[in-house]
Tab-separated table of C-alpha atoms and ligand atoms in Angstrom:
chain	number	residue	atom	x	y	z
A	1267	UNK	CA	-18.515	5.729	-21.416
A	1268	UNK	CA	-21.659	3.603	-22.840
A	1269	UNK	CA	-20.585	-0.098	-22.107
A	1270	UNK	CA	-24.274	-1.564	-22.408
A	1271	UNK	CA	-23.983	-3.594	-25.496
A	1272	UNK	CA	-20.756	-5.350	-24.107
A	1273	UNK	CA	-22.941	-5.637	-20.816
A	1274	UNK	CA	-25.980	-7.015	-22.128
A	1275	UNK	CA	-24.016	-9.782	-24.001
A	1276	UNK	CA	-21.863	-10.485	-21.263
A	1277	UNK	CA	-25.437	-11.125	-18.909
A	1278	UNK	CA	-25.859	-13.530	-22.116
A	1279	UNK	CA	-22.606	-15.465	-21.986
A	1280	UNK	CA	-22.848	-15.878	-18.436
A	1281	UNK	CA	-25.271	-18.069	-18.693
A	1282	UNK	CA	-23.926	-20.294	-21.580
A	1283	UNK	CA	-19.808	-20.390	-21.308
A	1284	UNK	CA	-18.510	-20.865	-18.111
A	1285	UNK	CA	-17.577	-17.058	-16.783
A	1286	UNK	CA	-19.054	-16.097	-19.697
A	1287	UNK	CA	-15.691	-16.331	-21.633
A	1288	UNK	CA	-13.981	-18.643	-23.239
A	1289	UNK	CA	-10.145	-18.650	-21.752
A	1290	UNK	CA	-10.220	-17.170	-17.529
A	1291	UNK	CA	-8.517	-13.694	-17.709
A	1292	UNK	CA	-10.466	-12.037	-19.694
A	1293	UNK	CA	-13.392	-12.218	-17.613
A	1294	UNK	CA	-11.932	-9.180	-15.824
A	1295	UNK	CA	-12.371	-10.615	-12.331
A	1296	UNK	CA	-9.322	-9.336	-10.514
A	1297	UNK	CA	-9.797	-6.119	-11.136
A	1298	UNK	CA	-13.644	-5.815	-10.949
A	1299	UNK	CA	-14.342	-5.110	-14.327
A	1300	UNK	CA	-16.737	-6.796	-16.692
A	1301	UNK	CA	-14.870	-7.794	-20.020
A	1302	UNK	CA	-15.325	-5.080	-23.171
A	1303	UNK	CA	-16.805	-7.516	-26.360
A	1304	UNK	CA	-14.652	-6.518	-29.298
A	1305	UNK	CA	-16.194	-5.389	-32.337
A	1306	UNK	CA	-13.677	-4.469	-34.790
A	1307	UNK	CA	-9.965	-3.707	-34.515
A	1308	UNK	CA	-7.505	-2.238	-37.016
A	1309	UNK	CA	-3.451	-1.484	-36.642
A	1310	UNK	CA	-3.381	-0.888	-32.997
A	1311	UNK	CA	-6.880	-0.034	-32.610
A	1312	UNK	CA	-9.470	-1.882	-30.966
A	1313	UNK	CA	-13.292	-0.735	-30.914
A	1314	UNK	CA	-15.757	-2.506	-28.582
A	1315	UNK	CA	-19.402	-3.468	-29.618
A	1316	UNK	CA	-20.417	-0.155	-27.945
A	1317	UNK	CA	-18.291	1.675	-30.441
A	1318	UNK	CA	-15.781	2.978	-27.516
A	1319	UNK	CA	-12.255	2.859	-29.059
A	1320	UNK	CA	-9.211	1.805	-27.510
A	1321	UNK	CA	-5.324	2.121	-27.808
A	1322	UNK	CA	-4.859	-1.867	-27.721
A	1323	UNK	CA	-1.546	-3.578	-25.780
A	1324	UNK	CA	-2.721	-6.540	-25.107
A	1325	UNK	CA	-2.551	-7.660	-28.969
A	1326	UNK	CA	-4.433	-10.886	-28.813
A	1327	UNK	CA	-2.313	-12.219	-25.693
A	1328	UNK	CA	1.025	-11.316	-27.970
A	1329	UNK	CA	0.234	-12.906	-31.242
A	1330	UNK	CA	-0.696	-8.884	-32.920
A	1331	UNK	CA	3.367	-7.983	-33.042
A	1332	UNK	CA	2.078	-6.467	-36.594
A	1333	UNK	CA	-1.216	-4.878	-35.023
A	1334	UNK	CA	-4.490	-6.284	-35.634
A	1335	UNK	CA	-5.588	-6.750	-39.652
A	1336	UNK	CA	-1.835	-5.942	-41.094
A	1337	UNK	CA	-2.641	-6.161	-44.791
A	1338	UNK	CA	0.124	-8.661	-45.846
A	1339	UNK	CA	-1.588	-10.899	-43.121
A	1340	UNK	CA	-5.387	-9.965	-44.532
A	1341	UNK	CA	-4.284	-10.961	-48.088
A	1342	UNK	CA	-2.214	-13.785	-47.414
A	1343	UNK	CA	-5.566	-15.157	-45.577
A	1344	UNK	CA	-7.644	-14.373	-48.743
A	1345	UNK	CA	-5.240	-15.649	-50.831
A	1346	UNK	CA	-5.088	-19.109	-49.315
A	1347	UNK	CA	-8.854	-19.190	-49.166
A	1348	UNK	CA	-9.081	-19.504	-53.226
A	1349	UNK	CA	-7.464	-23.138	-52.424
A	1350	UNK	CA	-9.440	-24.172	-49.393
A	1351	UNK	CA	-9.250	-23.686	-45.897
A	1352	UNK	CA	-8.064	-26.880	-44.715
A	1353	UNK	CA	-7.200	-30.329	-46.126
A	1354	UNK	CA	-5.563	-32.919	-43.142
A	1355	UNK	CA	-3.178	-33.585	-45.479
A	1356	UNK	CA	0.519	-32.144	-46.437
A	1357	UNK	CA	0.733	-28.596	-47.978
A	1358	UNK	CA	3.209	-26.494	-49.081
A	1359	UNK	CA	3.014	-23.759	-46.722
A	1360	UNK	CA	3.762	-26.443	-43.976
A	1361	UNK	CA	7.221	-26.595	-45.309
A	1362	UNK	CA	7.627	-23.160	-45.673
A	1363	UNK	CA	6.779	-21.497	-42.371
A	1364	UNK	CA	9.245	-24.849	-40.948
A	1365	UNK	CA	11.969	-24.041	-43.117
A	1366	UNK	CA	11.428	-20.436	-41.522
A	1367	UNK	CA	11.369	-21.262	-38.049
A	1368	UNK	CA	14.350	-23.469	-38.749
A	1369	UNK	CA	16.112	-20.726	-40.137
A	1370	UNK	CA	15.524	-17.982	-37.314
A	1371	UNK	CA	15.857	-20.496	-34.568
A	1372	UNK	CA	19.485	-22.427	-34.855
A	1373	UNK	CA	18.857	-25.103	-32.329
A	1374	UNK	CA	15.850	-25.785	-34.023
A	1375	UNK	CA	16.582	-28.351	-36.386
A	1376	UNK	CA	13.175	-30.101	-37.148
A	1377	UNK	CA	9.544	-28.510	-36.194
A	1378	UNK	CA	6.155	-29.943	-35.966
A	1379	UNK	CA	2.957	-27.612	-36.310
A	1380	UNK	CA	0.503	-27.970	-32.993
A	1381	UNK	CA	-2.709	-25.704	-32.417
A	1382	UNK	CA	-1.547	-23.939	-29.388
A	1383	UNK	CA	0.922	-22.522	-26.985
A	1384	UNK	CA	-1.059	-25.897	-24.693
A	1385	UNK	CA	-0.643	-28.312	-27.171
A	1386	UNK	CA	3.158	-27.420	-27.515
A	1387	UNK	CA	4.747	-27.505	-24.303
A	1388	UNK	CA	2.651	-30.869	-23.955
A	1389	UNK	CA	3.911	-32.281	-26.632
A	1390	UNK	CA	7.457	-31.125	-25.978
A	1391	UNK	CA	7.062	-32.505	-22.290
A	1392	UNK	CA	5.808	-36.060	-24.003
A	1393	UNK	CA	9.199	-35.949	-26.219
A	1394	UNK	CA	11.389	-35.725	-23.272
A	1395	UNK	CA	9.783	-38.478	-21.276
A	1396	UNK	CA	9.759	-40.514	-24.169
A	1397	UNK	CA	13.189	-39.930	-24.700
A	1398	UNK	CA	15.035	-39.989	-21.662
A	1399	UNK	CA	12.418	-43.063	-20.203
A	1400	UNK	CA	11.898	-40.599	-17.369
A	1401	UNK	CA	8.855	-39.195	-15.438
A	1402	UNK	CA	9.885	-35.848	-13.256
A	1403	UNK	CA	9.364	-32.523	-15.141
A	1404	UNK	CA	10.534	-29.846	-12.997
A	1405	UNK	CA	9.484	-25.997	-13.964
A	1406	UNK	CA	9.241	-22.861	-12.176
A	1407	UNK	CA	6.937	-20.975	-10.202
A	1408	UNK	CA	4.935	-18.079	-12.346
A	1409	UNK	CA	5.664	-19.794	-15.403
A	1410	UNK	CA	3.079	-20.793	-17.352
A	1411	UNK	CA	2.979	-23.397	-19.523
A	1412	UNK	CA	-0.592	-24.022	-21.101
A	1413	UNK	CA	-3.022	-26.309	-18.742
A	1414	UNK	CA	-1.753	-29.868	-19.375
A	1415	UNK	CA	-1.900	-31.473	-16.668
A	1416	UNK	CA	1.642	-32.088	-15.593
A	1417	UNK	CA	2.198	-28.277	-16.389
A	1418	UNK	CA	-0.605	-26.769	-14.096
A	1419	UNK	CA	1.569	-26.349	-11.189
A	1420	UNK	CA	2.215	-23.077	-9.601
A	1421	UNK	CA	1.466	-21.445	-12.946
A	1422	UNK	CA	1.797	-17.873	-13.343
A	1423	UNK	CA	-0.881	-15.681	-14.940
A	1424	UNK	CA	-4.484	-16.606	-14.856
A	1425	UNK	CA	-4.422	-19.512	-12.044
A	1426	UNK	CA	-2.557	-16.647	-9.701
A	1427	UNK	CA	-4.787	-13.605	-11.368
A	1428	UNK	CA	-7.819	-15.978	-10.053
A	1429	UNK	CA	-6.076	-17.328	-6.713
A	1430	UNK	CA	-6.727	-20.829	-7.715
A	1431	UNK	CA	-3.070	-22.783	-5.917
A	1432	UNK	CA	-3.323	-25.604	-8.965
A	1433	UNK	CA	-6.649	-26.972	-9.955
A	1434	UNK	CA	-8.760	-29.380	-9.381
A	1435	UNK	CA	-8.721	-31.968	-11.906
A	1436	UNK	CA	-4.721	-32.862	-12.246
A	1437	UNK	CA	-4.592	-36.088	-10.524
A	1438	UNK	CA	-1.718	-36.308	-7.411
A	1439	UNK	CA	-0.673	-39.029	-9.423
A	1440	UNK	CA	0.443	-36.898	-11.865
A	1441	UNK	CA	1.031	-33.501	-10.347
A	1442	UNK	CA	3.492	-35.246	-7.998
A	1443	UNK	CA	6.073	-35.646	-10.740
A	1444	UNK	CA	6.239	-32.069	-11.415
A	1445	UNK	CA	8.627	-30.730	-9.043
A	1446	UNK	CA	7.892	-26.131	-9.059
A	1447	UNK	CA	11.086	-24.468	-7.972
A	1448	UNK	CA	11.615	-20.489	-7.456
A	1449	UNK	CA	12.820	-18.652	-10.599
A	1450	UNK	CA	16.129	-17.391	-10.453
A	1451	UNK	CA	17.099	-19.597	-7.854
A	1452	UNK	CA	20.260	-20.908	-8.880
A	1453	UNK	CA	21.022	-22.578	-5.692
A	1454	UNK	CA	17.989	-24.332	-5.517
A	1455	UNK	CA	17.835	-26.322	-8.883
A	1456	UNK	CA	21.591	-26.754	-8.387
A	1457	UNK	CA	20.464	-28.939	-4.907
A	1458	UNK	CA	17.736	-30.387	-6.739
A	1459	UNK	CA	19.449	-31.911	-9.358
A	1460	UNK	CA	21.647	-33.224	-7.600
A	1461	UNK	CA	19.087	-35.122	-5.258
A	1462	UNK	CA	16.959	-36.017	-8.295
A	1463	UNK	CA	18.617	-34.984	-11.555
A	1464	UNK	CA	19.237	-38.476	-12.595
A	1465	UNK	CA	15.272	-38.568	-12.731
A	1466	UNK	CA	14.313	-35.621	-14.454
A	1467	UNK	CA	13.198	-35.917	-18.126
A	1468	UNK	CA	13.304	-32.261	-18.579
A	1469	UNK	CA	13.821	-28.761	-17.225
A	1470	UNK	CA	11.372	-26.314	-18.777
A	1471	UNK	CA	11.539	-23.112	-18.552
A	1472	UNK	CA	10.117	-19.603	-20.051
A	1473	UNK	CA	13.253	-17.654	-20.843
A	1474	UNK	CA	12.067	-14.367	-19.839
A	1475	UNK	CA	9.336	-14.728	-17.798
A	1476	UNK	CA	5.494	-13.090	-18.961
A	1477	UNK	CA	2.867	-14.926	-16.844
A	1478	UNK	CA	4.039	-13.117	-13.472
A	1479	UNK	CA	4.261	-9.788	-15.593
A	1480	UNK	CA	8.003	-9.589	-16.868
A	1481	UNK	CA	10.769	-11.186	-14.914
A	1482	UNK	CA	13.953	-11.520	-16.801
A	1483	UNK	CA	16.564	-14.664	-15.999
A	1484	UNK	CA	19.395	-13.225	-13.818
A	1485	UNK	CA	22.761	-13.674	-14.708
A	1486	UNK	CA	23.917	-17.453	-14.849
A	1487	UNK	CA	20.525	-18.835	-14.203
A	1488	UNK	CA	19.973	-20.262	-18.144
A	1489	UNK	CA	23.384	-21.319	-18.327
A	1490	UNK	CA	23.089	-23.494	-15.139
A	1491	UNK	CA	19.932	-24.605	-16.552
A	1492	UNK	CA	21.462	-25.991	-19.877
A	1493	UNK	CA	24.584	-27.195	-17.683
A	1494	UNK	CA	22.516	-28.887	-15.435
A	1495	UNK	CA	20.290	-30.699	-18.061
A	1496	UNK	CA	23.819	-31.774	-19.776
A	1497	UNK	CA	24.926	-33.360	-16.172
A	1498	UNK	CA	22.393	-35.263	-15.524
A	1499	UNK	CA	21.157	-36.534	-18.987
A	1500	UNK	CA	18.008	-34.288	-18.835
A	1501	UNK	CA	16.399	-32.223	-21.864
A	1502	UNK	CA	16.235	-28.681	-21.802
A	1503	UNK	CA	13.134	-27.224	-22.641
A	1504	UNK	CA	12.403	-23.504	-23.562
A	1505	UNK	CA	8.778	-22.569	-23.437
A	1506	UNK	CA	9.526	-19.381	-26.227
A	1507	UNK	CA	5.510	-19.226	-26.733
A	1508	UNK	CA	5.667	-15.475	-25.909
A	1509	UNK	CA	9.043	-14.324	-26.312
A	1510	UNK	CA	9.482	-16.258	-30.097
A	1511	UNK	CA	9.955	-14.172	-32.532
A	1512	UNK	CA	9.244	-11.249	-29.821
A	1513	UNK	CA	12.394	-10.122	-28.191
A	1514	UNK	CA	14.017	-11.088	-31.110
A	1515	UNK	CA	13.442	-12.884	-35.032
A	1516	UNK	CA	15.603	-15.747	-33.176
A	1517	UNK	CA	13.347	-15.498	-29.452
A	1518	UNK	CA	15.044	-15.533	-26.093
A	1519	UNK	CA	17.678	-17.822	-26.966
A	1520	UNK	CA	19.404	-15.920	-29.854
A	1521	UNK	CA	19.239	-12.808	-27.241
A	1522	UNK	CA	21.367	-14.936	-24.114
A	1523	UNK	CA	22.947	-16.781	-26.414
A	1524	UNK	CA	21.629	-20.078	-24.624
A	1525	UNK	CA	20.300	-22.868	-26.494
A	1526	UNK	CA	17.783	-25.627	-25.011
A	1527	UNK	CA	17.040	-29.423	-26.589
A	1528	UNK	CA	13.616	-28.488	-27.693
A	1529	UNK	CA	11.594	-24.867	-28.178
A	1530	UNK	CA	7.943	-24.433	-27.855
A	1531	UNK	CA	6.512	-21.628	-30.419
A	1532	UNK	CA	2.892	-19.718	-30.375
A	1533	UNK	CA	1.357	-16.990	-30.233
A	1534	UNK	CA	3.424	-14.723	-33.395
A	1535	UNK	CA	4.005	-17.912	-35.498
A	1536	UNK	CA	0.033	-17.929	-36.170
A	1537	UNK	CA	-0.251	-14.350	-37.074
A	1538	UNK	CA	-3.261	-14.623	-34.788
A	1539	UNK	CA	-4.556	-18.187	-36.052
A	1540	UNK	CA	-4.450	-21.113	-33.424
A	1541	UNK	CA	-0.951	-22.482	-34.178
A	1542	UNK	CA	1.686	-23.660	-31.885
A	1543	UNK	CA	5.148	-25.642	-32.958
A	1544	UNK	CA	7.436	-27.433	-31.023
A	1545	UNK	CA	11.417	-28.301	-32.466
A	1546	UNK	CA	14.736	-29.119	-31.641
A	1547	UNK	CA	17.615	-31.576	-32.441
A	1548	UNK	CA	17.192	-33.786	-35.292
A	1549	UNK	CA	17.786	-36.881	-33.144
A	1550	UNK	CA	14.581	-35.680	-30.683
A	1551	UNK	CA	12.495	-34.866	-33.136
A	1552	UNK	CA	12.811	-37.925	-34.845
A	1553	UNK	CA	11.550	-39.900	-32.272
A	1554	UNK	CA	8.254	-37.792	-32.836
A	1555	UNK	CA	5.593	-40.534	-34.339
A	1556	UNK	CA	5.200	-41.486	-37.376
A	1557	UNK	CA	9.207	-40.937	-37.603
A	1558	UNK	CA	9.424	-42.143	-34.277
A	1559	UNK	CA	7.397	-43.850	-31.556
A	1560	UNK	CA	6.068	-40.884	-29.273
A	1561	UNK	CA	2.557	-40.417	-30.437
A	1562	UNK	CA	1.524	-36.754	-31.544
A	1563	UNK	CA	-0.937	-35.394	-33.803
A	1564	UNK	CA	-3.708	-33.320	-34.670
A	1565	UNK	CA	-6.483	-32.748	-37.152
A	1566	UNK	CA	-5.984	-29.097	-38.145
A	1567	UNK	CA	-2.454	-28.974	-37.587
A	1568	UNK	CA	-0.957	-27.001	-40.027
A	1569	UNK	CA	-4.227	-25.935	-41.352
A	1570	UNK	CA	-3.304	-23.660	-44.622
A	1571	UNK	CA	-5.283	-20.800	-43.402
A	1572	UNK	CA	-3.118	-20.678	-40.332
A	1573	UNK	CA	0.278	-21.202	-42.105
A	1574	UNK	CA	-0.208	-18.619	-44.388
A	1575	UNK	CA	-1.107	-15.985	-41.733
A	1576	UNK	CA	2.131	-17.513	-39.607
A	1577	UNK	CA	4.397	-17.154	-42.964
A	1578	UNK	CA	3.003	-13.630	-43.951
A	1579	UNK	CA	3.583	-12.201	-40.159
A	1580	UNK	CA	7.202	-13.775	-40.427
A	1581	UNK	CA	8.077	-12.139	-43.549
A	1582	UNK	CA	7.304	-8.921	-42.135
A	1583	UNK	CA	9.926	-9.152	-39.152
A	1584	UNK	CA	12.193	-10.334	-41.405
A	1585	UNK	CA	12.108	-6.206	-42.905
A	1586	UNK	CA	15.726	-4.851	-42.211
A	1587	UNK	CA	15.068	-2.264	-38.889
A	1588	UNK	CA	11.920	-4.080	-37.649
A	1589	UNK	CA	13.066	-5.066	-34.475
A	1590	UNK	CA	14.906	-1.931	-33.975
A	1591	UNK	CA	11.800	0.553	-34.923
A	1592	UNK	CA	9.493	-2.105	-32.535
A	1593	UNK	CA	12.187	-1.352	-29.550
A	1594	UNK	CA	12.202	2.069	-29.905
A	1595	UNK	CA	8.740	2.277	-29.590
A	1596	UNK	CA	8.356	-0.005	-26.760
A	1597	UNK	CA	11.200	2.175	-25.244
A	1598	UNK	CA	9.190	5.492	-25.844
A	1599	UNK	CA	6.943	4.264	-24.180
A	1600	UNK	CA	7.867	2.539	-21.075
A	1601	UNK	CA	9.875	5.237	-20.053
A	1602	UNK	CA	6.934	8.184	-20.404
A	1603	UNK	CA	4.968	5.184	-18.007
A	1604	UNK	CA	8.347	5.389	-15.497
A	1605	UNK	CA	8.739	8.976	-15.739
A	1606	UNK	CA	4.781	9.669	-15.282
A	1607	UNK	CA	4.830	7.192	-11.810
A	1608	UNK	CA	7.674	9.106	-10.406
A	1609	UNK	CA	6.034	12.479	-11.189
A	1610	UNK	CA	3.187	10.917	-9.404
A	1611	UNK	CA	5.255	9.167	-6.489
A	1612	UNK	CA	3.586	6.186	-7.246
A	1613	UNK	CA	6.992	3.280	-7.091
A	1614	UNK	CA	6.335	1.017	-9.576
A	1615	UNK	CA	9.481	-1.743	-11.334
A	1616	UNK	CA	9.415	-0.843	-14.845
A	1617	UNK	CA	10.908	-3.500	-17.426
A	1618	UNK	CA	11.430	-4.185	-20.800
A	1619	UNK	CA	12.558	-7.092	-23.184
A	1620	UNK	CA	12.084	-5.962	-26.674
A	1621	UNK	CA	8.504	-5.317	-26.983
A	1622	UNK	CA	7.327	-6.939	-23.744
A	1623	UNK	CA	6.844	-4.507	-21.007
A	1624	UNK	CA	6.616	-5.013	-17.185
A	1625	UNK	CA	5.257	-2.380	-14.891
A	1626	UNK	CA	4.418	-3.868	-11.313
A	1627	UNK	CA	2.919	-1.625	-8.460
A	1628	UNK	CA	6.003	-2.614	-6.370
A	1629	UNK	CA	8.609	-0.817	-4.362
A	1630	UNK	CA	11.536	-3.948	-4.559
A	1631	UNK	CA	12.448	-5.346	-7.758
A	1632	UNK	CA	10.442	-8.427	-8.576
A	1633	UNK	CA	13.083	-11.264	-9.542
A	1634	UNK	CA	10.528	-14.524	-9.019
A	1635	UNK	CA	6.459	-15.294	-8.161
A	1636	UNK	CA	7.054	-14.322	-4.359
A	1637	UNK	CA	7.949	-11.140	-5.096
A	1638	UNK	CA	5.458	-10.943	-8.065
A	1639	UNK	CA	2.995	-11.480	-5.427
A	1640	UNK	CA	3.963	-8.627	-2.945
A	1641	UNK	CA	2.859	-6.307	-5.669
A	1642	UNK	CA	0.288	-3.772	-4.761
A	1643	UNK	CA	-2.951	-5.342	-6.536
A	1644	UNK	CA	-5.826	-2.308	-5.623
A	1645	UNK	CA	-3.323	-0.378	-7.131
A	1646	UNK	CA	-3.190	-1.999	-10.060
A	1647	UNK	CA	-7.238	-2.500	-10.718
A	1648	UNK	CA	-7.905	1.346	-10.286
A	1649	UNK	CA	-4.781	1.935	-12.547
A	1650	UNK	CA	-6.598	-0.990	-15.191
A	1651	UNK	CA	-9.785	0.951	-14.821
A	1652	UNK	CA	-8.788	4.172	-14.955
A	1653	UNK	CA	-6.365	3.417	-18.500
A	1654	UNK	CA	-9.613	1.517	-19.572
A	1655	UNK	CA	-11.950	4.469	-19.278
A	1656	UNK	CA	-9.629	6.957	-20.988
A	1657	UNK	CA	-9.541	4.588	-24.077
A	1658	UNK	CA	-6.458	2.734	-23.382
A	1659	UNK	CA	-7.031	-0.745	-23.185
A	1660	UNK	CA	-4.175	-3.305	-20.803
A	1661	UNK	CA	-4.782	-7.038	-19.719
A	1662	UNK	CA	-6.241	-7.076	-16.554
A	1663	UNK	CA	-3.835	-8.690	-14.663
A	1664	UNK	CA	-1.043	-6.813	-12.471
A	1665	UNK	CA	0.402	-10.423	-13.987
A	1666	UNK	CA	0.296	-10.275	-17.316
A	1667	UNK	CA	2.655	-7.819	-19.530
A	1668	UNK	CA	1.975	-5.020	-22.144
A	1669	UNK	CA	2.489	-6.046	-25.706
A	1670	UNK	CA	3.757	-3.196	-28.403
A	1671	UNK	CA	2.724	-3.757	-32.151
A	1672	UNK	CA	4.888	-1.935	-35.339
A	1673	UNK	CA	1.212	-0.325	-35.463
A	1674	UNK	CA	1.794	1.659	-32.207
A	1675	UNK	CA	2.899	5.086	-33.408
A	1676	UNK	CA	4.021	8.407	-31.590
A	1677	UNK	CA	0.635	10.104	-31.260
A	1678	UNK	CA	-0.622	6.540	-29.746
A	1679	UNK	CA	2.117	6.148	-27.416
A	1680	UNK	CA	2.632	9.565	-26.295
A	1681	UNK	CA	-1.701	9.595	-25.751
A	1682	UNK	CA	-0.839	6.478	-23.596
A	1683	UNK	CA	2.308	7.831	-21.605
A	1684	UNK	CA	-0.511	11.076	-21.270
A	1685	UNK	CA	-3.557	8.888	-20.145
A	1686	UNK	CA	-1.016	6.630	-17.489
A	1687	UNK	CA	0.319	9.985	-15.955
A	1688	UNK	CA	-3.643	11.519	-15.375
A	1689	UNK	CA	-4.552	7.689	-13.610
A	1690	UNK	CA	-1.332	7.606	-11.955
A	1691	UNK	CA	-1.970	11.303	-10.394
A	1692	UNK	CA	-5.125	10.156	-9.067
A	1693	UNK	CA	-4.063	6.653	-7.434
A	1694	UNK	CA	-4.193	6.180	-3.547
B	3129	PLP	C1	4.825	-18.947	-22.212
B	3129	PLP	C2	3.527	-19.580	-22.594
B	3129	PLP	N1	3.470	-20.882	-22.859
B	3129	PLP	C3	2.336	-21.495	-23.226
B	3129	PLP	C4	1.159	-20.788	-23.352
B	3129	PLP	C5	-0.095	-21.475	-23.772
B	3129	PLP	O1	-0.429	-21.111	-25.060
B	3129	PLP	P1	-1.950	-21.237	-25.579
B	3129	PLP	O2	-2.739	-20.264	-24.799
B	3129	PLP	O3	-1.841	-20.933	-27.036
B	3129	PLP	O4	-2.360	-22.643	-25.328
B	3129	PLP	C6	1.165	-19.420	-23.094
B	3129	PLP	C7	-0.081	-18.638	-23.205
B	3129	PLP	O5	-0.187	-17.522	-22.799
B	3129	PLP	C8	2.375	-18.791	-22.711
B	3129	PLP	O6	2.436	-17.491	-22.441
């Protein structure tokens, strides 16, 4: 496989972005690769400046839930582009895509548009304090929040993919009131709390879990969560960045039936434009400036470019039988991937969530980051390469999980389930 184009500008960007990309984990690092530069991509296609093609699950980090260039996304772009491309000042597609994320998510009440998955969860964090007049944040370990400061503890995905323990940079001052506990463990928050609960401004928490690869909440562990919060006068914050409008049109909290104070949106509500959101109960949001007194805002936020691809991608899940086509898909495919590791005696702990697909290189079932991190990570890097060279393309990170797109269809899957088995055949 020619890679010397994506080589040659990767000796480039070395030299002028830090790694030579512009966001950690797709530098490659962990599994001692150089990245592939992307020329073109179409449905769930994606072609690298070399002109090598690739069966693509990574989708943009999750955003792609359509594929990549879905034409009610391309035109809705164009179409906005006849009025301008972005005016810092109210539009109507603002109201539209909140009235839709108000509709899908019930405890949603009031939304206001951010940039990013980052600038979400900050802002959400900000609300709480603000509101309760409290300092301690407590998440969990492997989640992953964005890099604000007070969230960049014991995060998940690229800080563990790159064995960095925090980072440098977040202060003690402020790292110390973020208190990491173990997912899952419902004794452990339960002792917390009551040590420290009347403290906490807010729990937050990713539903199902993506930045360890896919760890799902076991039974009671949301529910204590929201019980918990209600105790002790704390907000309960759901980081749905990845799993909105993924697992379901309603995110993780229509599946479990649990509803937090606030919800953090990205990723799928851009259409694969930089926009985050961040909502809840009337009464919360409204203490969101200029309503309010807790200071938020943003020059592009709710940039009309942006909206439109965010209300255009919406509309599309919104078909009667998306979800249910997307599952079966994901389902096609996740078990060909189980059935080709146990032809191959490889163990591996195969999950799904909707479209969101685990598939660690572990013999015990991985319930929290410990366990994430007993995973078999050679394993994974020659499995990484090997999909890579046979044109299918993953994120490389045992850490991360595989995104399905409406785009995927039989011949792609089944030349994926195909492609895993050969790899898996030849692992060590
Ligand atoms: C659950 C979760 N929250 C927050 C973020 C941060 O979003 P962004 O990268 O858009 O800042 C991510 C990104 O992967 C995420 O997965």
């Amino acid at each position: 496989m020619k890679l010397s184009t994506s080589l040659e500008l990767f000796d480039r960007a070395v030299n002028l972005i830090p790694g030579g990309v512009n966001s950690p984990v797709r530098a490659c690092k962990s599994v001692g690769a150089e990245p592939l530069f992307i020329d073109r991509a179409e449905g769930c296609l994606i072609f690298d400046a070399d002109g090598n093609r690739y069966i693509d699950y990574v989708g943009s980090w999750g955003p792609l839930i359509l594929g990549h260039r879905h034409p009610a996304v391309v035109d809705a772009i164009k179409s906005v582009l006849e009025r301008g491309i972005s005016f810092g000042a109210p539009i109507d597609l603002e109201v539209r895509l909140a009235e839709m994320v108000i509709e899908a998510v019930p405890s949603v009440e009031m939304v206001r548009m951010v940039n990013s998955g980052t600038e979400a969860t900050m802002s959400a964090v900000r609300l709480a304090r603000g509101a309760t007049q409290r300092d301690v944040v407590i998440k969990f370990d492997g989640c992953y929040h964005g890099h604000a400061d007070t969230l960049l503890v014991a995060a998940g995905s690229g800080v563990a993919t790159l064995g960095i323990p925090g980072s440098p940079g977040v202060p003690e001052s402020i790292a110390r009131h973020t208190l990491s506990l173990p997912y899952n463990d419902i004794d452990c928050i339960k002792q917390v709390m009551e040590q420290q609960g009347d403290a906490v401004a807010c729990i937050i928490v990713e539903p199902i879990a993506g930045n360890m690869g896919l760890v799902t909440p076991e039974k009671d562990f949301l529910e204590t969560l929201r019980m918990l919060a209600d105790r002790h006068g704390a907000i309960l914050i759901f980081d749905e960045v990845m799993t909105g409008f993924r697992v379901a049109y309603g995110g993780a909290q229509a599946l479990f039936g649990v509803y937090p104070d606030l919800s953090c949106f990205g990723k799928i509500i851009g259409g694969g434009l930089p926009v985050g959101a961040y909502g809840g109960k009337r009464d919360l949001m409204s203490k969101v400036a200029p309503q309010g007194s807790v200071y938020q805002a943003g020059t592009l936020s709710g940039n009309p470019v942006a909206m439109a691809a965010g209300i255009a991608t919406l509309e599309q899940l919104q078909k009667s039988g998306f979800y249910e086509a997307l599952n079966q898909k994901s389902d096609q495919l996740l078990s060909g991937m189980e059935r080709a590791a146990k032809k191959a005696a490889i163990p591996v702990q195969a999950k799904r969530v909707g479209s969101m697909l685990g598939f660690f290189f572990n013999e015990k079932e991985v319930k929290n980051f410990d366990d994430a991190k007993t995973c078999n990570l050679d394993r994974f890097s020659s499995f990484y390469n090997g999909l890579r060279q046979m044109g299918i393309y993953i994120a490389p990170s045992q850490f991360e999980v595989l995104f399905v797109s409406i785009a995927h269809d039989n011949e792609h899957l089944e030349r994926t389930i195909e492609a895993a088995g050969e790899v898996l055949n030849k692992l060590e």
